[in-house]
Coordinates of C-alpha atoms in Angstrom, one line a residue:
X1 CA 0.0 0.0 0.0
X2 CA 1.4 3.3 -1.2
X3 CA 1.8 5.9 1.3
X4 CA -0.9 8.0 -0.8
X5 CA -3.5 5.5 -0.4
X6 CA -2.9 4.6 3.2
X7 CA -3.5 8.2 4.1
X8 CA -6.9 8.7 2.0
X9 CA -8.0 5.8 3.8
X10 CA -7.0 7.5 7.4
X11 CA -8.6 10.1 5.8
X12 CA -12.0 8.9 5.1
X13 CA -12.0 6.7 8.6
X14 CA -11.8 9.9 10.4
X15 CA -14.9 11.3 8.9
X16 CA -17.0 8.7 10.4
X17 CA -15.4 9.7 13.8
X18 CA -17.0 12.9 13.6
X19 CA -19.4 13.7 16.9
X20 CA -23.2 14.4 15.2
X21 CA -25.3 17.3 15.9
X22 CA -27.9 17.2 18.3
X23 CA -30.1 17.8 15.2
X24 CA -28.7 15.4 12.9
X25 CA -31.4 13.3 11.7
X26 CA -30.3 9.9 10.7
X27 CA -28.4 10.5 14.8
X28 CA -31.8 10.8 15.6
X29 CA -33.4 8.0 13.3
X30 CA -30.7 5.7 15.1
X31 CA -31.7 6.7 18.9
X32 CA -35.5 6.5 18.0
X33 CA -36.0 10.2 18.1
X34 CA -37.1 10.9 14.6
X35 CA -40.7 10.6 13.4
X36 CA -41.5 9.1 10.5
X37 CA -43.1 12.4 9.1
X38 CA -39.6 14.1 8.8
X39 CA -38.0 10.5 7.8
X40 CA -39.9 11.3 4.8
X41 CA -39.1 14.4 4.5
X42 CA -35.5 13.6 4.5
X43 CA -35.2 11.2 2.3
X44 CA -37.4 13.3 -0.3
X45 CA -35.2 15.2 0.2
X46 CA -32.6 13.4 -0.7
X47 CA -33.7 12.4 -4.4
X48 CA -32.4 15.2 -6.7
X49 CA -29.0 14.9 -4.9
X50 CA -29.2 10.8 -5.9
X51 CA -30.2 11.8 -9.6
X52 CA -27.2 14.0 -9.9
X53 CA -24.9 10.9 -8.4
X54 CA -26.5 8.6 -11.3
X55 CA -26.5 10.8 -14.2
X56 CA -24.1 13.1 -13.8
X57 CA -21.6 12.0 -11.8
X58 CA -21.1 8.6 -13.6
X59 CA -22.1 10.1 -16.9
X60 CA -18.5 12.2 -16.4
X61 CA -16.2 9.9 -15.4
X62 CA -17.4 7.7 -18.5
X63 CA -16.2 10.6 -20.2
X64 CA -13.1 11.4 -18.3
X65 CA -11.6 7.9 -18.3
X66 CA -7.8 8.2 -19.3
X67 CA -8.3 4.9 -21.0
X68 CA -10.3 1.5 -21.6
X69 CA -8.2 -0.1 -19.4
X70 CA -8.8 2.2 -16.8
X71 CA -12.8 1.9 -17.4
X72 CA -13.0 -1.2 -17.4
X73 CA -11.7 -1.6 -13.9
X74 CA -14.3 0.9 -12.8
X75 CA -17.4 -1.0 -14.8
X76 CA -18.2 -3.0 -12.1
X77 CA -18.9 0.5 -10.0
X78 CA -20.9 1.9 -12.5
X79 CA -22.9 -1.1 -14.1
X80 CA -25.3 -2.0 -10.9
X81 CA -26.6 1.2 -10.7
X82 CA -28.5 0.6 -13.6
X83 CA -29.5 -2.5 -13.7
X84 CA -30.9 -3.7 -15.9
X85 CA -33.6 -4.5 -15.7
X86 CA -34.8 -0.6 -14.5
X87 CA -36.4 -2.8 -11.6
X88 CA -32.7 -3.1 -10.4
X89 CA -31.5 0.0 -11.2
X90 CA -30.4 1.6 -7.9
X91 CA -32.6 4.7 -8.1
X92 CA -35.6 2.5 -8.3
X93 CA -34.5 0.7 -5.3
X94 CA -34.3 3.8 -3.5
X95 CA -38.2 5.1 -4.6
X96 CA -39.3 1.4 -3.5
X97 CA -38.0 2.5 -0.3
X98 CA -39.5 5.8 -0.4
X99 CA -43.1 3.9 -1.2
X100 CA -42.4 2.0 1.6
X101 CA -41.8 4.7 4.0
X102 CA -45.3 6.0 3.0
X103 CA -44.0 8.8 0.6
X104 CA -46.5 9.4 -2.6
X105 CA -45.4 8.3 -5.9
X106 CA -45.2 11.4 -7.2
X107 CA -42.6 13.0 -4.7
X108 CA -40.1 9.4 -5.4
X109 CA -39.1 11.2 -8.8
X110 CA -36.5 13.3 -9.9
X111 CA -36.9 17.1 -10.5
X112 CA -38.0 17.6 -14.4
X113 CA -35.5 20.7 -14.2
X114 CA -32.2 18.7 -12.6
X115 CA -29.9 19.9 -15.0
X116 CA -31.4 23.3 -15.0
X117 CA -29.5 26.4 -14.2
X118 CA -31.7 27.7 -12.0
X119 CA -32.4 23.9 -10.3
X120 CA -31.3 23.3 -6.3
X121 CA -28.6 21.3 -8.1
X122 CA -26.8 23.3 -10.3
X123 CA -23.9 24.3 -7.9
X124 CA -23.3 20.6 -7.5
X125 CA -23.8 19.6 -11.4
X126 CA -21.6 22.5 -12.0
X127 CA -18.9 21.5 -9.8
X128 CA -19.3 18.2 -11.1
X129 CA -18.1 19.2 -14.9
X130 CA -15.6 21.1 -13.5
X131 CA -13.9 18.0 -11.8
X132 CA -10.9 15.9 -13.5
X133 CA -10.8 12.1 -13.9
X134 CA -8.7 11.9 -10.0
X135 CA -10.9 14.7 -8.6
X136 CA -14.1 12.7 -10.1
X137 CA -12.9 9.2 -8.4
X138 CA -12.1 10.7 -5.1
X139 CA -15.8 12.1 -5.3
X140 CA -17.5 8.7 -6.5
X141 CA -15.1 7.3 -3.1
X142 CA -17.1 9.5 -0.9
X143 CA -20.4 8.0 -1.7
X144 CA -19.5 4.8 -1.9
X145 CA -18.0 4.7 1.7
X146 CA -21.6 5.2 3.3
X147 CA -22.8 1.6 2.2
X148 CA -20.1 -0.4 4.5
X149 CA -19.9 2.1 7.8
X150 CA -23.0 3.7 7.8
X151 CA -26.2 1.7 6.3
X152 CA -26.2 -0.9 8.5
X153 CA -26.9 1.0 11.1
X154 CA -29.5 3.3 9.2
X155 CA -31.4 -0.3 7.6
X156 CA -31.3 -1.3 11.4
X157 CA -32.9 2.0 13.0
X158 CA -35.6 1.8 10.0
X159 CA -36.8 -1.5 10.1
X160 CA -37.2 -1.2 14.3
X161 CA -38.3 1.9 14.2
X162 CA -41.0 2.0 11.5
X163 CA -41.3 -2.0 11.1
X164 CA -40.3 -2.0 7.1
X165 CA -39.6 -5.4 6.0
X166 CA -36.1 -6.4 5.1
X167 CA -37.1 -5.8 1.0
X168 CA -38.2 -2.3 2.2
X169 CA -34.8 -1.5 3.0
X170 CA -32.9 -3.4 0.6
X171 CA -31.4 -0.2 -1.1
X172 CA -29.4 0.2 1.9
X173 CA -28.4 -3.7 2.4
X174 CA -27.6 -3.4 -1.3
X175 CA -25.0 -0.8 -1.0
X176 CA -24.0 -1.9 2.8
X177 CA -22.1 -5.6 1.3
X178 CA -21.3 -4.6 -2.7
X179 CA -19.7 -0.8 -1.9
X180 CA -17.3 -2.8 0.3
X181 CA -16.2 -4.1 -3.0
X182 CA -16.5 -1.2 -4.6
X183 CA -14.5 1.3 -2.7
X184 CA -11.5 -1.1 -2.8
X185 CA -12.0 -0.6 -6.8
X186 CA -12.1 3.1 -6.2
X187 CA -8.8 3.1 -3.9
X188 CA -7.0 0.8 -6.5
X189 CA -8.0 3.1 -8.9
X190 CA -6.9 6.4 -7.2
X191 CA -3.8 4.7 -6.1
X192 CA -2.8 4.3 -10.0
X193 CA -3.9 7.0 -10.9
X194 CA -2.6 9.9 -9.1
X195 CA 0.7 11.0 -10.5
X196 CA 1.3 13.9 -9.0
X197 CA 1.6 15.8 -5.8
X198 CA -0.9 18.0 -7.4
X199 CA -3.2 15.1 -7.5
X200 CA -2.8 13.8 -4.3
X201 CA -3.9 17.5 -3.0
X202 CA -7.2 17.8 -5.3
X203 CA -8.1 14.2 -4.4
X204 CA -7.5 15.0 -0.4
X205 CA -9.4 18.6 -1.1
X206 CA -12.3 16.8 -2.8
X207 CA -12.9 14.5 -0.1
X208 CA -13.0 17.4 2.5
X209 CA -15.2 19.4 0.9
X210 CA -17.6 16.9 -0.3
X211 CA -17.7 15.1 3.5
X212 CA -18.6 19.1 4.4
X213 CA -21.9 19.8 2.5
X214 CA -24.6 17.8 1.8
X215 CA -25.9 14.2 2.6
X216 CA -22.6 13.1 3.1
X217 CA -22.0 15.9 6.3
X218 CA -25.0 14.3 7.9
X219 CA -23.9 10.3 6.8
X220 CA -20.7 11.4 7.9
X221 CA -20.2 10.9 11.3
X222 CA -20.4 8.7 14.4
X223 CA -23.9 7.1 14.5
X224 CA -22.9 4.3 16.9
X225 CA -20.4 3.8 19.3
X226 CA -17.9 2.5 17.0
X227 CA -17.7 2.7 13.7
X228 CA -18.5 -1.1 12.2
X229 CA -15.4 -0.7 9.0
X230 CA -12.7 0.7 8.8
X231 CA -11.2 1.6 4.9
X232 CA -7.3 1.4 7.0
X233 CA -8.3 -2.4 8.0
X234 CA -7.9 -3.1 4.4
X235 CA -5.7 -2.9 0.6
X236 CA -6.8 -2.6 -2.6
X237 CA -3.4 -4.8 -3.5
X238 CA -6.7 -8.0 -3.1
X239 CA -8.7 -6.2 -5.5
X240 CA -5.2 -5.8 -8.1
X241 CA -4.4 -9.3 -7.5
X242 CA -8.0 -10.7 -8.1
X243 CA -8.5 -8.2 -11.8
X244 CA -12.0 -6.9 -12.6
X245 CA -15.1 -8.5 -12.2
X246 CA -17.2 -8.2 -14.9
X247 CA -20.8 -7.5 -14.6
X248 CA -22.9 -10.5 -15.9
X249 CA -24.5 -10.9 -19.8
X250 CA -27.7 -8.0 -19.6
X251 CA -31.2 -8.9 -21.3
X252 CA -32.7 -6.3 -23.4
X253 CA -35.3 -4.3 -22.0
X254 CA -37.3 -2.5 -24.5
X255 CA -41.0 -2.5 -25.1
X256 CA -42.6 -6.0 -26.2
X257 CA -43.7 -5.2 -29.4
X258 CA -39.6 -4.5 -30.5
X259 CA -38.3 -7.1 -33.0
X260 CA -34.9 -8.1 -31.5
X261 CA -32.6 -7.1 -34.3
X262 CA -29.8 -8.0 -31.8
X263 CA -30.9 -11.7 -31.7
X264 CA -30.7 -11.7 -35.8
X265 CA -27.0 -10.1 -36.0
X266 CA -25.7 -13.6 -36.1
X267 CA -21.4 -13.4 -35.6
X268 CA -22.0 -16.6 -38.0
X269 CA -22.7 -14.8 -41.3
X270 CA -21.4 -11.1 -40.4
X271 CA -19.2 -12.2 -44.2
X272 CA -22.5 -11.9 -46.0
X273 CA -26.1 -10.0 -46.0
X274 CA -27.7 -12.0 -43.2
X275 CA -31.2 -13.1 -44.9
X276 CA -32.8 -13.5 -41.2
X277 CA -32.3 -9.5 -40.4
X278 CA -33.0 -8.7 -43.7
X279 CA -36.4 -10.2 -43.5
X280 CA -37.1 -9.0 -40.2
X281 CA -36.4 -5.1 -41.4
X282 CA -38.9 -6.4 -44.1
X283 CA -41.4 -6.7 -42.1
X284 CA -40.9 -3.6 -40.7
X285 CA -41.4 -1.8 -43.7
X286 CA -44.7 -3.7 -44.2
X287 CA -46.6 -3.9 -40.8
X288 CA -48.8 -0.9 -40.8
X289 CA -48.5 -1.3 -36.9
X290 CA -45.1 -0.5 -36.8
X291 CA -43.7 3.3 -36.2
X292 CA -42.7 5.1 -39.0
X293 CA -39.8 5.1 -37.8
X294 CA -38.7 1.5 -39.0
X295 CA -40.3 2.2 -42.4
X296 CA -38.0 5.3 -42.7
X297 CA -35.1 3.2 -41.7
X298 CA -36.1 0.7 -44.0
X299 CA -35.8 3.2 -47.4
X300 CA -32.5 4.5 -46.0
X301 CA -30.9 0.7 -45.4
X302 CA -32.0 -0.1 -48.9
X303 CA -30.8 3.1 -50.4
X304 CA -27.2 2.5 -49.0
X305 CA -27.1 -1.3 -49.9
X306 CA -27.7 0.6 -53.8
X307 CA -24.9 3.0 -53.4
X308 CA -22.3 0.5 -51.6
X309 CA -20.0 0.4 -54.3
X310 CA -18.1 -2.6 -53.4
X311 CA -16.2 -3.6 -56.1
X312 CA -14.6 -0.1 -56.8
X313 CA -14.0 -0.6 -52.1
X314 CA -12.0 -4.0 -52.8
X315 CA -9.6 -2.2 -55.5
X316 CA -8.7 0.0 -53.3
X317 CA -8.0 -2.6 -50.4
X318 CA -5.5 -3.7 -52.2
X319 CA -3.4 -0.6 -50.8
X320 CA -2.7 -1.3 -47.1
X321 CA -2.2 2.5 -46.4
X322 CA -5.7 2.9 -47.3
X323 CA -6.8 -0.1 -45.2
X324 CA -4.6 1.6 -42.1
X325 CA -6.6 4.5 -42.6
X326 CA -9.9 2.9 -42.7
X327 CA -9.7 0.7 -39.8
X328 CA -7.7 3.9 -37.8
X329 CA -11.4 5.4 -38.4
X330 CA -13.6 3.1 -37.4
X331 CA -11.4 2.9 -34.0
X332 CA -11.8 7.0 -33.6
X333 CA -15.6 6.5 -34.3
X334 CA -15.4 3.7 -31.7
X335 CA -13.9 6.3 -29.4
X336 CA -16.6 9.0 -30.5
X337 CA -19.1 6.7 -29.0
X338 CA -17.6 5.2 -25.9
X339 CA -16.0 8.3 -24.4
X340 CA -18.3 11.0 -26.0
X341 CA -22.1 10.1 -27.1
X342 CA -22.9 7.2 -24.6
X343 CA -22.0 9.4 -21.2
X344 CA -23.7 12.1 -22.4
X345 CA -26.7 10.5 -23.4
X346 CA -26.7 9.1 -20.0
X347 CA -26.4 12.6 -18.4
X348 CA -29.4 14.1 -20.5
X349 CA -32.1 11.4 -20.7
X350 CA -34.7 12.5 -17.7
X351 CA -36.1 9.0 -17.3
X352 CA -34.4 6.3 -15.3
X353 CA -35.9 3.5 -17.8
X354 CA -34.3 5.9 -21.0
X355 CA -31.2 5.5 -19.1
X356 CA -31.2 1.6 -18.5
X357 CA -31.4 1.0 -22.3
X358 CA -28.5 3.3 -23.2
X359 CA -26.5 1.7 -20.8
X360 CA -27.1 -1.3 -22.3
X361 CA -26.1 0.0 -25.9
X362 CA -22.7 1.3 -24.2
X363 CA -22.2 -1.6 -21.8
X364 CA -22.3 -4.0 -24.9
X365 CA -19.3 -2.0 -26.4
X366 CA -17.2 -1.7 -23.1
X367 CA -17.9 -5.0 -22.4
X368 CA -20.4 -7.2 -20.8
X369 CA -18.6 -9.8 -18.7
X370 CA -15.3 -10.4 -17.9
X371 CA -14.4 -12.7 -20.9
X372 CA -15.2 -9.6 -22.9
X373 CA -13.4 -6.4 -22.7
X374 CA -13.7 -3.4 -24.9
X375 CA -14.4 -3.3 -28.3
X376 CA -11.8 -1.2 -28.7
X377 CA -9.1 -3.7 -28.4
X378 CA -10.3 -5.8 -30.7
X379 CA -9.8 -3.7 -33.2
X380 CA -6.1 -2.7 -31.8
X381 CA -5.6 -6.2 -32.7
X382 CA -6.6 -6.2 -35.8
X383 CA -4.8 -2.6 -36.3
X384 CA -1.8 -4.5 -34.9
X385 CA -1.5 -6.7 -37.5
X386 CA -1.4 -4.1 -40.3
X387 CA 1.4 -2.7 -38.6
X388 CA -0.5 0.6 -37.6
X389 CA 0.2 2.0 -33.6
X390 CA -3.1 1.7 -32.0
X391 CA -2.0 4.0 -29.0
X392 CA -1.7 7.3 -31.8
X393 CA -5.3 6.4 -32.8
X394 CA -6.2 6.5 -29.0
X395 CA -5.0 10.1 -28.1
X396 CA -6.6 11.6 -30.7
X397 CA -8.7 13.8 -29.4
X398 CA -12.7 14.0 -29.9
X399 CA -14.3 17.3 -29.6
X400 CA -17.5 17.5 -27.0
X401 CA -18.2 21.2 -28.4
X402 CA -20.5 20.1 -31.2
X403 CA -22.1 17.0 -29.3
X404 CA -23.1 19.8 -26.2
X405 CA -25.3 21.6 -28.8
X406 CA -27.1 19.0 -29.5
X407 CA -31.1 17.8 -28.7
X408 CA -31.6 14.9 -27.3
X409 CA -33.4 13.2 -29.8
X410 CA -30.5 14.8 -32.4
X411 CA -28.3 12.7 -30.3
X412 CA -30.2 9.5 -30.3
X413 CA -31.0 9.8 -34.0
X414 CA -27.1 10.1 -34.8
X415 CA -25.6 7.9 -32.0
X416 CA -27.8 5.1 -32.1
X417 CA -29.7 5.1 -35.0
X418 CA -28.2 6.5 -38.0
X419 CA -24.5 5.2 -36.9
X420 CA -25.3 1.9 -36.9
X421 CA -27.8 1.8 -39.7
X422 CA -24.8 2.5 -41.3
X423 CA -22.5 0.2 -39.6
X424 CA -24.6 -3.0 -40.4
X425 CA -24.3 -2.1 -43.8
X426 CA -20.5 -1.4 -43.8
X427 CA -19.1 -4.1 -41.8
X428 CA -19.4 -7.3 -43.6
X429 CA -18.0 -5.4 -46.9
X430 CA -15.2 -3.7 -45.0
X431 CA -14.3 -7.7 -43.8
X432 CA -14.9 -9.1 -46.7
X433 CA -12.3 -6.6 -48.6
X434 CA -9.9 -7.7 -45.8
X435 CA -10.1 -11.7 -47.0
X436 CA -9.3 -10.8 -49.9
X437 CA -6.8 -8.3 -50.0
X438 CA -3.2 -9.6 -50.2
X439 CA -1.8 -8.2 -46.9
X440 CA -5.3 -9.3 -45.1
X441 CA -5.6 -11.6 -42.4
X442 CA -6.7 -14.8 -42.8
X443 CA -10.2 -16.4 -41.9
X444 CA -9.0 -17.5 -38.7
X445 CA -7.3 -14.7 -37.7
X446 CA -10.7 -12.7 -38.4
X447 CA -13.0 -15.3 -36.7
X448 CA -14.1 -14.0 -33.0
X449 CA -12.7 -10.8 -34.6
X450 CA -14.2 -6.8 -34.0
X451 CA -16.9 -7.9 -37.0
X452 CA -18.5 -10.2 -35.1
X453 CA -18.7 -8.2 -32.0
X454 CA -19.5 -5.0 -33.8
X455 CA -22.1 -6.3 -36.0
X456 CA -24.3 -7.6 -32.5
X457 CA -23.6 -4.1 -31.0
X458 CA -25.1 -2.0 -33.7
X459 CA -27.8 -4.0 -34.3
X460 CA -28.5 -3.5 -30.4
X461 CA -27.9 -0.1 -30.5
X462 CA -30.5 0.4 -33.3
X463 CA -33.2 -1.2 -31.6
X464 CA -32.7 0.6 -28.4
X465 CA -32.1 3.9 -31.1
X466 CA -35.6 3.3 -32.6
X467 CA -37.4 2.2 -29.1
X468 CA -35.9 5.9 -27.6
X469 CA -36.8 7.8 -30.6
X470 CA -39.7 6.9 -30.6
X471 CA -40.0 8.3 -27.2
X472 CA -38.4 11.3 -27.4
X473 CA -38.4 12.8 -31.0
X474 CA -41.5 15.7 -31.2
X475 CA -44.5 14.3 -32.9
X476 CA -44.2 13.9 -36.5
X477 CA -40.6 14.7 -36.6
X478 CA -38.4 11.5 -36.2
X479 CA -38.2 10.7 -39.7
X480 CA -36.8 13.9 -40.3
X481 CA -34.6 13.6 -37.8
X482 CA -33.0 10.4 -38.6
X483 CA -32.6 11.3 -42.3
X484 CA -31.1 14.5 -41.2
X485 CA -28.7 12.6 -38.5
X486 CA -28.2 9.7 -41.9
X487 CA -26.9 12.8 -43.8
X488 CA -24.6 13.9 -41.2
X489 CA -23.5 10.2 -39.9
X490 CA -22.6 9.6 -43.2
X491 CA -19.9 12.9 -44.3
X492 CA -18.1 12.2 -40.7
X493 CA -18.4 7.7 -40.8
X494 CA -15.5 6.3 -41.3
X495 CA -17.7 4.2 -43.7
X496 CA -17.5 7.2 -46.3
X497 CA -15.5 5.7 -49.0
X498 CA -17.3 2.6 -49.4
X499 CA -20.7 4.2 -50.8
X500 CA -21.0 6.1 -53.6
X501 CA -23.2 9.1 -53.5
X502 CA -23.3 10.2 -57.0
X503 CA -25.8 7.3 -58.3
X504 CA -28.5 7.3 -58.4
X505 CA -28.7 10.6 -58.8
X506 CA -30.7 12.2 -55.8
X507 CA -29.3 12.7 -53.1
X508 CA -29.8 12.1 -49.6
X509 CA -31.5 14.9 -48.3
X510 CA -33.9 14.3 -51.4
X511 CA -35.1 11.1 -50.2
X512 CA -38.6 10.5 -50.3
X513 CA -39.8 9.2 -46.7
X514 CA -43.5 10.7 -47.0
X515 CA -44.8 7.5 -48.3
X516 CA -43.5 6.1 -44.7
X517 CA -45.7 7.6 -43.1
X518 CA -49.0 7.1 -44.0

């Protein structure tokens, strides 16, 4: 244990040494002095603060990772707070609790103006995007260190006090065993990633300040005679010796009436135009019950299969600089998506449910379980063996400015939908020009390969695309939005060179989608 770590850990242990205040309610909740009138109120009260934690907070430091490696080790952090399914998702845990304490189901949600400027939490969301990736940790370390000191305790007091079942409190028995786990994550994670005296100060300033306003000044302090854990009792060097947990496989969650594209994506016949999918979009296009949506998609997937101009592609295959340079693309857009789109479509989508589906759509691409890391290094791997430096394509850099203008159903139309429309088109050419090229890899170096992998992705993240656009896009608008987000998807895909826009002759923005929906 460095000597960085071992003092953080002194350093949060000494926060739950802290005396209470007479008026300190979850001081009074454990010595029976609190009724269950301002119980309520407190927790209510607690609810935006908890919204900020799930969309904000984690939302960032998806954005801030230094690296895949780096978020991967913090997955199994992030991934139970939503679920899935939204049942399990750890803000609905917490409103089951609210139910249960006799709150009304309309005071268990969020504020509609969280990430307003003028909300109660704009100081806090504020700060938040302020924060760098060590600053960011040190604040995700604070919250996670209530569940093993403090919730025991507090489940205790509730269920004797109020006579809540053991499922009532289960948010709190939740968090009081897996944020054990957790905050040894979080300490590993620090540990590695402070390189600086610099560091070390913001991380110890962060943990001040945030144990000093808040929920966390009243979780923060003696509640009992002695604290139940201490963080200086233990090392991370178990959790670096054990590696990363990965969260299990997740189920889709999406409205019944879907038709899993995900389960059709077969990584059997990603080297040719799977005939199962390409039915099932057919069907799309022809059941009147279906939202116009699909029918939209429909034209535009059977426009591009018109302009792929594949045999002019495989000529130029035949050039491995110009393969380097298309696979050095798809990586960046892989990048785009990970570190840019996905956390902030989890910051701006109000609903919890909303929320639970894109993190499925990113969770698939950083990896579901822990024989499956990031997409990402797949396609190092493949990059690898055409001699190209993976790390360069990496650091590029990938401008938020743009993305931070952008509606939320802009955003779904062009990060879910029109991305992978695209993608499911592109892929099997892109591997099939590989086979045959002259400096490709072989079939068994490309079997288990990035194809397979990225072909089930998109065709996840479309369905989840369609389900949330259809949510979200103003009525009578989202087939103008995903032809608009097609257009724009398509200039900045790394895709680009395989289609040829000039026949036929209309182009996109000409296409004719009112016959979709009538």
């Amino acid at each position: 244990m460095t000597h960085f770590e071992r003092r953080l850990r002194e350093q949060v242990d000494s926060k739950y040494r802290r005396e209470p205040t007479a008026d300190n309610p979850l001081w009074r909740l454990v010595n029976d002095r609190l009724p269950i009138e301002e119980c309520r109120i407190f927790y209510v009260g607690l609810r935006d603060s908890l919204a900020v934690f799930n969309r904000v907070l984690l939302g960032r430091l998806l954005e801030e990772s230094p690296s895949e490696g780096a978020r991967s080790k913090l997955l199994p952090v992030i991934s139970v707070e939503f679920g899935p399914p939204v049942e399990a998702a750890h803000p609905a845990i917490f409103n089951r609790f609210l139910r249960a304490l006799g709150v009304s189901a309309s005071d268990t949600h969020e504020s509609s103006d969280l990430l307003a400027l003028s909300s109660a939490c704009a100081p806090e969301i504020a700060a938040l995007r302020k924060m760098s990736w060590c600053e960011l940790l040190a604040r995700l370390l604070v919250g996670e260190t209530q569940g093993p000191v403090v919730f025991p305790v507090i489940l205790e007091a509730l269920r004797r006090n109020y006579g809540l079942r053991s499922s009532d409190v289960s948010y709190f028995s939740i968090h009081a065993t897996h944020d054990k786990k957790d905050t040894e994550i979080l300490f590993d994670l620090l540990a590695t990633s402070v390189k600086s005296q610099a560091d070390e100060d913001a991380v110890a300033r962060i943990v001040d300040t945030a144990f000093d306003s808040g929920r966390y000044a009243v979780t923060g302090c003696l509640l009992e005679a002695k604290p139940r854990y201490r963080f200086a009792d233990y090392s991370s060097s178990t959790t670096r010796t054990k590696g990363t947990d990965w969260a299990s496989p997740v189920s889709l969650v999406t409205s019944a009436s879907l038709v899993s594209l995900a389960s059709l994506a077969s990584p059997a016949k990603d080297d040719e135009q799977d005939p199962e999918l390409d039915a099932a979009l057919e069907r799309m296009a022809d059941d009147a019950s279906q939202a116009p949506i699909r029918r939209v998609l429909h034209l535009l997937r059977t426009t591009l299969r018109q302009r792929l101009s594949e045999d002019s592609f495989h000529v130029r295959f035949t050039q491995i600089g110009f393969a380097r340079e298309m696979l050095e693309r798809m990586r960046r857009a892989v990048h785009a998506w990970e570190f840019v789109m996905a956390p902030r479509l989890l910051q701006i989508c109000p609903d919890l449910d909303a929320r639970v589906l894109v993190w499925q759509a990113a969770h698939a691409s950083y990896g579901s379980k822990r024989t499956e890391g990031p997409a990402a290094n797949l396609l190092d791997d493949l990059l690898s063996t055409l001699g190209s430096e993976s790390s360069r394509v990496q650091r590029e850099p990938v401008s938020r400015s743009e993305l931070l203008q952008w509606s939320l159903p802009e955003l779904i139309a062009r990060g879910l939908v029109a991305d992978n429309l695209i993608a499911l088109e592109c892929l099997p050419v892109i591997r099939r020009a590989l086979l045959a090229a002259p400096f490709g890899p072989g079939e068994s170096d490309l079997h288990g390969s990035y194809f397979h992998r990225a072909l089930r992705d998109a065709a996840l993240g479309l369905e989840i695309g369609i389900d949330l656009l259809a949510r979200y896009a103003p009525a009578g608008m989202a087939d103008e939005l995903v032809v608009g987000a097609f257009q724009r998807a398509l200039d900045a895909s790394p895709y680009t060179a395989l289609v040829e826009r000039a026949h036929p002759p209309h182009t996109w923005s000409k296409l004719d989608v009112t016959t979709t929906t009538a």
